[in-house]
XYZ file of C-alpha atoms in Angstrom:
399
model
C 117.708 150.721 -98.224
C 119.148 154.045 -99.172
C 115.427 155.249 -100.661
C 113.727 153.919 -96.956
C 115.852 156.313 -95.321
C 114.763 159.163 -97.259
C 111.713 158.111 -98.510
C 111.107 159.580 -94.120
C 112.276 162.685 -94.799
C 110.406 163.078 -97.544
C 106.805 161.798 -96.463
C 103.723 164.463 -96.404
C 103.798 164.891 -93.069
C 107.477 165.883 -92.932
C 106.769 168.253 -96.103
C 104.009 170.280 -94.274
C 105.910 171.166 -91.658
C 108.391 172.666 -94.701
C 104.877 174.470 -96.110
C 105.627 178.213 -94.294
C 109.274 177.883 -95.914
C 108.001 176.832 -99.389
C 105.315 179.555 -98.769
C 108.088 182.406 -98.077
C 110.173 181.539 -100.794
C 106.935 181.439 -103.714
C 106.148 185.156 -102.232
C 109.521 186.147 -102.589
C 110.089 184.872 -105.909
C 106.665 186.980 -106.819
C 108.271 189.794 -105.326
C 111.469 189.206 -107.943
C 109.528 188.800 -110.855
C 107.021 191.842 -110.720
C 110.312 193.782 -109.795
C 113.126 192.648 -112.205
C 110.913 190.793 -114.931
C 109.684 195.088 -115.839
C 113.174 195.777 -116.768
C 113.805 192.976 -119.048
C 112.271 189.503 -120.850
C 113.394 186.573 -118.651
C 113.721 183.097 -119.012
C 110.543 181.525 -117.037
C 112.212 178.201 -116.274
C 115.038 179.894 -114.930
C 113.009 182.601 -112.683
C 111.371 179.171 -111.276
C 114.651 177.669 -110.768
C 115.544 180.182 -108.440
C 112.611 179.018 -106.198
C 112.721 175.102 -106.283
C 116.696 175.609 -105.836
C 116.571 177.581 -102.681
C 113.871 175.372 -101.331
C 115.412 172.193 -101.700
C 119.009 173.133 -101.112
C 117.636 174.648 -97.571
C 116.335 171.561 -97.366
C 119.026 169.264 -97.645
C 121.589 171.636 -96.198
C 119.982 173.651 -93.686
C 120.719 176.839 -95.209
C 119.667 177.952 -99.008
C 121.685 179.485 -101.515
C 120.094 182.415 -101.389
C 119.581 182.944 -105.510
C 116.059 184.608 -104.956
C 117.907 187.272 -103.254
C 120.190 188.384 -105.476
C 119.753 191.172 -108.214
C 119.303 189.192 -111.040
C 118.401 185.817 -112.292
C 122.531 184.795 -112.696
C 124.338 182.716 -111.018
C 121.774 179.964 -111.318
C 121.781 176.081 -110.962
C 119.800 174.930 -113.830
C 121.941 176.307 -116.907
C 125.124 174.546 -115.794
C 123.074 171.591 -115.127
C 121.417 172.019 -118.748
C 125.114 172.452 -119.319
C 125.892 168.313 -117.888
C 122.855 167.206 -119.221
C 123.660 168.065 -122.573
C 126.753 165.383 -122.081
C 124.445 162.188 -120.369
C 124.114 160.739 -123.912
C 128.139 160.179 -123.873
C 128.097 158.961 -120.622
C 125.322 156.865 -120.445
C 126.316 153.272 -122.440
C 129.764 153.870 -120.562
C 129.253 151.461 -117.673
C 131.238 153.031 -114.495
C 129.541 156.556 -115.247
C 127.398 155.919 -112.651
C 130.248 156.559 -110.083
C 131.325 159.523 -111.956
C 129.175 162.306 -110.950
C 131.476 164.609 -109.432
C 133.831 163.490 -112.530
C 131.253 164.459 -115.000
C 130.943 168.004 -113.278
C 134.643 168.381 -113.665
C 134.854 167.142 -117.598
C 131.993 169.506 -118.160
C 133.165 172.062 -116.421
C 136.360 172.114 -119.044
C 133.751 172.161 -121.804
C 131.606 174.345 -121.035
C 131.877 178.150 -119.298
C 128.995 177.920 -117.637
C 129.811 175.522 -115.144
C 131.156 177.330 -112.309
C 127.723 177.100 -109.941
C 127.483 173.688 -110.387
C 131.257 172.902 -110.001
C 131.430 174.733 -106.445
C 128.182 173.244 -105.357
C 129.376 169.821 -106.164
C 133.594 169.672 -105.406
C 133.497 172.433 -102.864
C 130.225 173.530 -101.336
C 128.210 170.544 -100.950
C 131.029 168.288 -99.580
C 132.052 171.510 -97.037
C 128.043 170.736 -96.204
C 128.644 166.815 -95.715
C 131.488 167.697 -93.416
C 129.429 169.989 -91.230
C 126.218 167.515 -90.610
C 129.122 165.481 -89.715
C 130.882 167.547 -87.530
C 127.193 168.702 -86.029
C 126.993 165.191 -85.353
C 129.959 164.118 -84.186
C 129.697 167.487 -81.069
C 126.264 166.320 -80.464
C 124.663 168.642 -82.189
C 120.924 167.960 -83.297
C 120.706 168.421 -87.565
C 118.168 165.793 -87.885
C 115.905 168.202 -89.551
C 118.340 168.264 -92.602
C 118.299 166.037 -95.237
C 122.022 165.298 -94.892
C 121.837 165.064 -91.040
C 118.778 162.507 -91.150
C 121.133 160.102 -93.480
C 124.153 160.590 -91.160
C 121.860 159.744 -88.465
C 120.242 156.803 -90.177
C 121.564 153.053 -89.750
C 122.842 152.823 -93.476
C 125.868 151.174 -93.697
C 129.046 153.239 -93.049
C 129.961 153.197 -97.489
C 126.587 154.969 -97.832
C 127.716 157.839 -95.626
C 130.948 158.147 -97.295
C 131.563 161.648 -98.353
C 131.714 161.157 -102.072
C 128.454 159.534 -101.717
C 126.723 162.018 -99.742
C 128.373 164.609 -102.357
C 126.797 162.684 -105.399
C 123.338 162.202 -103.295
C 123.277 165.883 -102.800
C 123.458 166.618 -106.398
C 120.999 163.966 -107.178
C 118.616 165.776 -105.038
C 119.488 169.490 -106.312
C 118.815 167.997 -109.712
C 116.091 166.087 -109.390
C 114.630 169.205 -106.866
C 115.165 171.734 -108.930
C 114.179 171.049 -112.862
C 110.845 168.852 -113.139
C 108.533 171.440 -110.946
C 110.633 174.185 -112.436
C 110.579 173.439 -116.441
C 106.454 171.647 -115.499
C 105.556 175.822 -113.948
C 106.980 176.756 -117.018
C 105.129 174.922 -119.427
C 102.183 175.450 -117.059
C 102.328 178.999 -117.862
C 102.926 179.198 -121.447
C 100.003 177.503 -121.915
C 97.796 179.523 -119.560
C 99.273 183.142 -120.804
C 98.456 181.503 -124.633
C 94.995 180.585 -123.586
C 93.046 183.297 -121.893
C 90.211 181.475 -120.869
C 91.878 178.718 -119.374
C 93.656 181.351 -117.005
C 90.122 183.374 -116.063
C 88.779 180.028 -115.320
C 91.686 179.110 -113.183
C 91.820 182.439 -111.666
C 88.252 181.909 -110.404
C 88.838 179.340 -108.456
C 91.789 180.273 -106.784
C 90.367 183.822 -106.020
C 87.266 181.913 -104.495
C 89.880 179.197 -102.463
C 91.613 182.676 -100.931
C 87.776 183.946 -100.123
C 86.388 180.665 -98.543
C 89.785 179.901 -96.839
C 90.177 183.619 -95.114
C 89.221 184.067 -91.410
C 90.469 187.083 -89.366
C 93.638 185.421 -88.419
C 94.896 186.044 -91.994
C 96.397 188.594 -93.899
C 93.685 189.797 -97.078
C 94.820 187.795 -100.073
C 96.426 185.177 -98.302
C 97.096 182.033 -100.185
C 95.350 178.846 -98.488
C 97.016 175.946 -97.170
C 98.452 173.152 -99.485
C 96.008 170.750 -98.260
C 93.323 173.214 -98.740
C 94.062 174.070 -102.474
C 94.219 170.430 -103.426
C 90.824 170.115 -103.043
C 90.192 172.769 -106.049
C 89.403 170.435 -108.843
C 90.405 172.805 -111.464
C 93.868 173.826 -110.340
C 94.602 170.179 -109.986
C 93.258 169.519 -113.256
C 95.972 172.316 -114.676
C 98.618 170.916 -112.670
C 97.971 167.287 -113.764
C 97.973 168.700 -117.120
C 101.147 170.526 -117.434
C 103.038 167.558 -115.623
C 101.565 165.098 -118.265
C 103.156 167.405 -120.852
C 106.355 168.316 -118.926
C 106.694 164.579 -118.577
C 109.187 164.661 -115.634
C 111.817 162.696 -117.535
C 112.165 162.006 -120.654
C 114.837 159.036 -120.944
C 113.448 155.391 -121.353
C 113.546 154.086 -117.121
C 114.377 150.324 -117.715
C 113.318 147.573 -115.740
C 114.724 143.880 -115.607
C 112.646 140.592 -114.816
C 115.352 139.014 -113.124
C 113.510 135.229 -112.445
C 111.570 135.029 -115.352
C 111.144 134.987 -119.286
C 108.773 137.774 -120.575
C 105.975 137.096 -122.691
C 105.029 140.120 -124.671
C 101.429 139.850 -126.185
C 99.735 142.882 -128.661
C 98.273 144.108 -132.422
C 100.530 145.606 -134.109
C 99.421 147.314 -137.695
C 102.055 147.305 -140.367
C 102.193 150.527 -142.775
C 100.054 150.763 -145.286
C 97.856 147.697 -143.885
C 94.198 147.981 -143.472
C 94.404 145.312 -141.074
C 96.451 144.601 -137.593
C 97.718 141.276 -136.673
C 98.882 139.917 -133.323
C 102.157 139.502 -132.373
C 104.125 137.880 -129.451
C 107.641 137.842 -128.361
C 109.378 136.374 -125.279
C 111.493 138.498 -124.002
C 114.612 136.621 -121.969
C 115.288 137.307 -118.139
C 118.082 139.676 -117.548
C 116.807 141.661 -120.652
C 116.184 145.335 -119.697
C 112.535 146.446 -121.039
C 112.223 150.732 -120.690
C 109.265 152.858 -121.790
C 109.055 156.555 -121.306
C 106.576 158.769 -119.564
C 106.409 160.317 -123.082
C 105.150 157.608 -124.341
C 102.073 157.062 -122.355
C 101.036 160.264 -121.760
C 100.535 160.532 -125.596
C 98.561 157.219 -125.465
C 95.168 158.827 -127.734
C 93.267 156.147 -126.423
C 94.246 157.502 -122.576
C 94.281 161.158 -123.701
C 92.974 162.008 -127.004
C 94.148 164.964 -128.726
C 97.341 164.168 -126.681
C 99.634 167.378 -128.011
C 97.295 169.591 -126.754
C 96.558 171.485 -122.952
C 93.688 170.473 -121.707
C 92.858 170.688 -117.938
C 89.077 170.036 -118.638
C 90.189 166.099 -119.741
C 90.729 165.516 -116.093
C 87.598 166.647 -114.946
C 84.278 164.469 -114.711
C 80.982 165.747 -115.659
C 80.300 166.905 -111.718
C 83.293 169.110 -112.297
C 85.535 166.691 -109.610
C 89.030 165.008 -110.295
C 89.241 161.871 -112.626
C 90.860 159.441 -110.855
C 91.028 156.629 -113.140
C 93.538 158.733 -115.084
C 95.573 159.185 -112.865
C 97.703 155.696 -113.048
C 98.480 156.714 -116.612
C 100.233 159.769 -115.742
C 104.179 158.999 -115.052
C 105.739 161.860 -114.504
C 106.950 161.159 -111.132
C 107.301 157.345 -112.381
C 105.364 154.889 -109.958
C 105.437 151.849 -107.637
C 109.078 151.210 -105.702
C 111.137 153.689 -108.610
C 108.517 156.450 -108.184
C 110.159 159.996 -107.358
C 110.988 160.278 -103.857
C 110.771 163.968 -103.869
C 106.780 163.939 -104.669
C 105.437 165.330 -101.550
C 107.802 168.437 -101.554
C 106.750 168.823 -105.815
C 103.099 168.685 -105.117
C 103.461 171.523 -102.590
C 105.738 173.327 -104.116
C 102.914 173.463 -107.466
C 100.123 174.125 -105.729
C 101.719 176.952 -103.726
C 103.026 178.651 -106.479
C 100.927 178.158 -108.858
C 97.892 179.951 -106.645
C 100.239 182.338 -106.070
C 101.668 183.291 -109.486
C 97.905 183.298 -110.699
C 96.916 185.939 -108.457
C 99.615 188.123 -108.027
C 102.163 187.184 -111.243
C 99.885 185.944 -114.143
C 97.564 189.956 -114.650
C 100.811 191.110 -115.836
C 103.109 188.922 -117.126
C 102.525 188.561 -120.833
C 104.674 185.976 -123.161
C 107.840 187.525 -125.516
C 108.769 186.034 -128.292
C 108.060 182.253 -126.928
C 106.123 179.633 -129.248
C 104.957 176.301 -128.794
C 107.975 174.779 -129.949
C 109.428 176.619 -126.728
C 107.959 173.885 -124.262
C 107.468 171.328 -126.367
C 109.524 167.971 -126.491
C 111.940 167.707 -128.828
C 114.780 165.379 -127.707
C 116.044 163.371 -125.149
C 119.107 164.612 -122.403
C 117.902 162.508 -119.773
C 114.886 165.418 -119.191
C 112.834 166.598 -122.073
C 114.676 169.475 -123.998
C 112.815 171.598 -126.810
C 114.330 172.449 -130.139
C 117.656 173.065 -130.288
C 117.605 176.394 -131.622
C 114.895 177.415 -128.868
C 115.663 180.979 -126.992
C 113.771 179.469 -124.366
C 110.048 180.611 -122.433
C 110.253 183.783 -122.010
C 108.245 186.663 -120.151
C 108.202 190.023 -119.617
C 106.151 192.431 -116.766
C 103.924 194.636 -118.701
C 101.488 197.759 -116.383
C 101.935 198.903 -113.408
């Protein structure tokens, strides 16, 4: 019920009329990075924080936060919420935790001294933004174009519109909004500033999208449409890639067959066998069964050499998009759970990504970052890298 009513606002159609906004804030953040990332290394998941935070906070609250327009890359939303989601694995076999997301902010907030974004967002800012879609509302006022305003204005049930739940749906959506297109760019990039030729090739074709798209309407070097870039197999193929190996999240999603016994049929190949043998197991109704995108996107009969970045693997021999893989990759989930955000990720990729490669990628050059820097290590709810990890990190280089 609650998905249906912003599963509306969050339809293509309703995200390209968001485009010019998404556009503005991906030249902006270009703008920050050739300026501030000279001084200093930066964190890259960070500096793309900064964008999918103001984008989807404007979003849901009609104004942004504004953090591509301050000096520096601090105060941000994603290291306090690094800071919560390095606590989900004590909350999450507690059962009322669910309720407790304004709680958990609080209890992490005494833990950890980073917390003071997220803690304003969540027990003063966002709930001050609640009340004013429903003031707006209440005088009248027209905020439909918000994604607080739309559910106020929706026919969900007078509990859904509660202020504590509009508080914890708001966070949801910063969360959600802000990390998997933000940590996917960043992974993205490593692997395109480690591989040179991957980046010429991918450079190519978006030079050749901004040539072919051009008409004297637009400014020289303008970025095409989102629509328009889609249709470049190869920067689809890199995006595909680097969300099958930023996995979206990382936990196990579980699903229960309420109405009916499971009956689970394979091979399985015990160590040090030469031989498989089959195996089944019923599995009993009202048993959760969870998987992870991890999982199947390092499936080696799906995508051999699975560790490794390879746009190329979703190409077919005329060059054009592989479809067929495309059901295996899960890192916006699928069917009824799938993310409801997808629309606004997808543009928000393409966008950017065109953009950093053009203006952003010629001089940004990688500091002190390894593989082990955006690779998988272990499980908060999203994928995290080795502990000990200093994070991606980048530096402007020439003038």
């Amino acid at each position: 019920m609650r998905r249906n009513a912003l599963g509306k606002f969050f339809s293509r159609a309703q995200v390209s009329r968001l485009e010019p906004t998404v556009y503005d804030f991906a030249q902006r953040l270009c703008d920050k990075i050739l300026v501030v990332g000279q001084r200093a290394p930066f964190d890259l998941t960070t500096a793309f924080s900064l964008f999918t935070t103001d984008v989807i906070s404007g979003y849901c609250l009609g104004e942004s936060l504004g953090l591509i327009a301050q000096k520096g890359w601090h105060p941000n939303f994603r290291e306090p919420l690094y800071a919560q989601l390095r606590l989900v694995h004590l909350f999450r076999f507690i059962p009322f935790s669910k309720h407790a997301g304004v709680a958990m902010a609080i209890i992490t907030r005494l833990i950890s001294t980073d917390m003071e974004t997220l803690f304003n967002a969540l027990i003063v800012d966002m709930p001050n933004y609640v009340k004013k879609a429903q003031a707006d509302k209440d005088n009248g006022l027209d905020n439909s174009n918000t994604v607080f305003g739309s559910l106020l204005e929706s026919d969900l049930p007078p509990p859904e519109k509660s202020l504590q739940r509009m508080t914890e749906e708001g966070f949801s959506l910063f969360a959600a909004g802000t990390e998997t297109v933000s940590w996917a760019l960043t992974v993205i990039t490593y692997h395109l500033l480690n591989q040179p030729a991957l980046l010429s090739k991918l450079t190519v074709e978006v030079d050749q999208a901004i040539e072919d798209d051009n008409d004297d309407s637009a400014e020289p070097g303008q970025i095409p449409s989102w629509a328009a870039l889609e249709k470049r197999p190869y920067l689809r193929a890199v995006i595909h890639e680097g969300l099958r190996l930023s996995y979206g999240v990382a936990s196990r999603t579980s699903r229960i067959a309420t109405g009916e016994d499971l009956l689970y049929c394979g091979e399985w190949t015990p160590k040090g066998s030469p031989r498989s043998k089959k195996v089944e197991h019923v599995i009993p109704r009202g048993y959760a069964v969870g998987m992870s995108s991890v999982i199947t996107h390092h499936d080696e009969s799906v995508f051999p050499d699975s560790y490794s970045f390879v746009p190329e693997r979703w190409l077919d021999e005329k060059g054009q998009h592989r479809k067929q893989l495309d059901r295996a990759l899960l890192a916006f989930s699928k069917g009824s759970r799938s993310c409801v955000g997808i629309n606004l990720a997808y543009c928000e990729l393409y966008l950017l990504l065109a953009m950093l490669t053009v203006r952003v990628y010629p001089r940004l050059q990688l500091y002190d970052t390894m593989e082990k820097d955006v690779a998988y290590d272990h499980d908060f709810f999203n994928p995290f890298p080795v502990w000990d990890s200093k994070g991606a990190r980048a530096i402007i280089v020439g003038a």
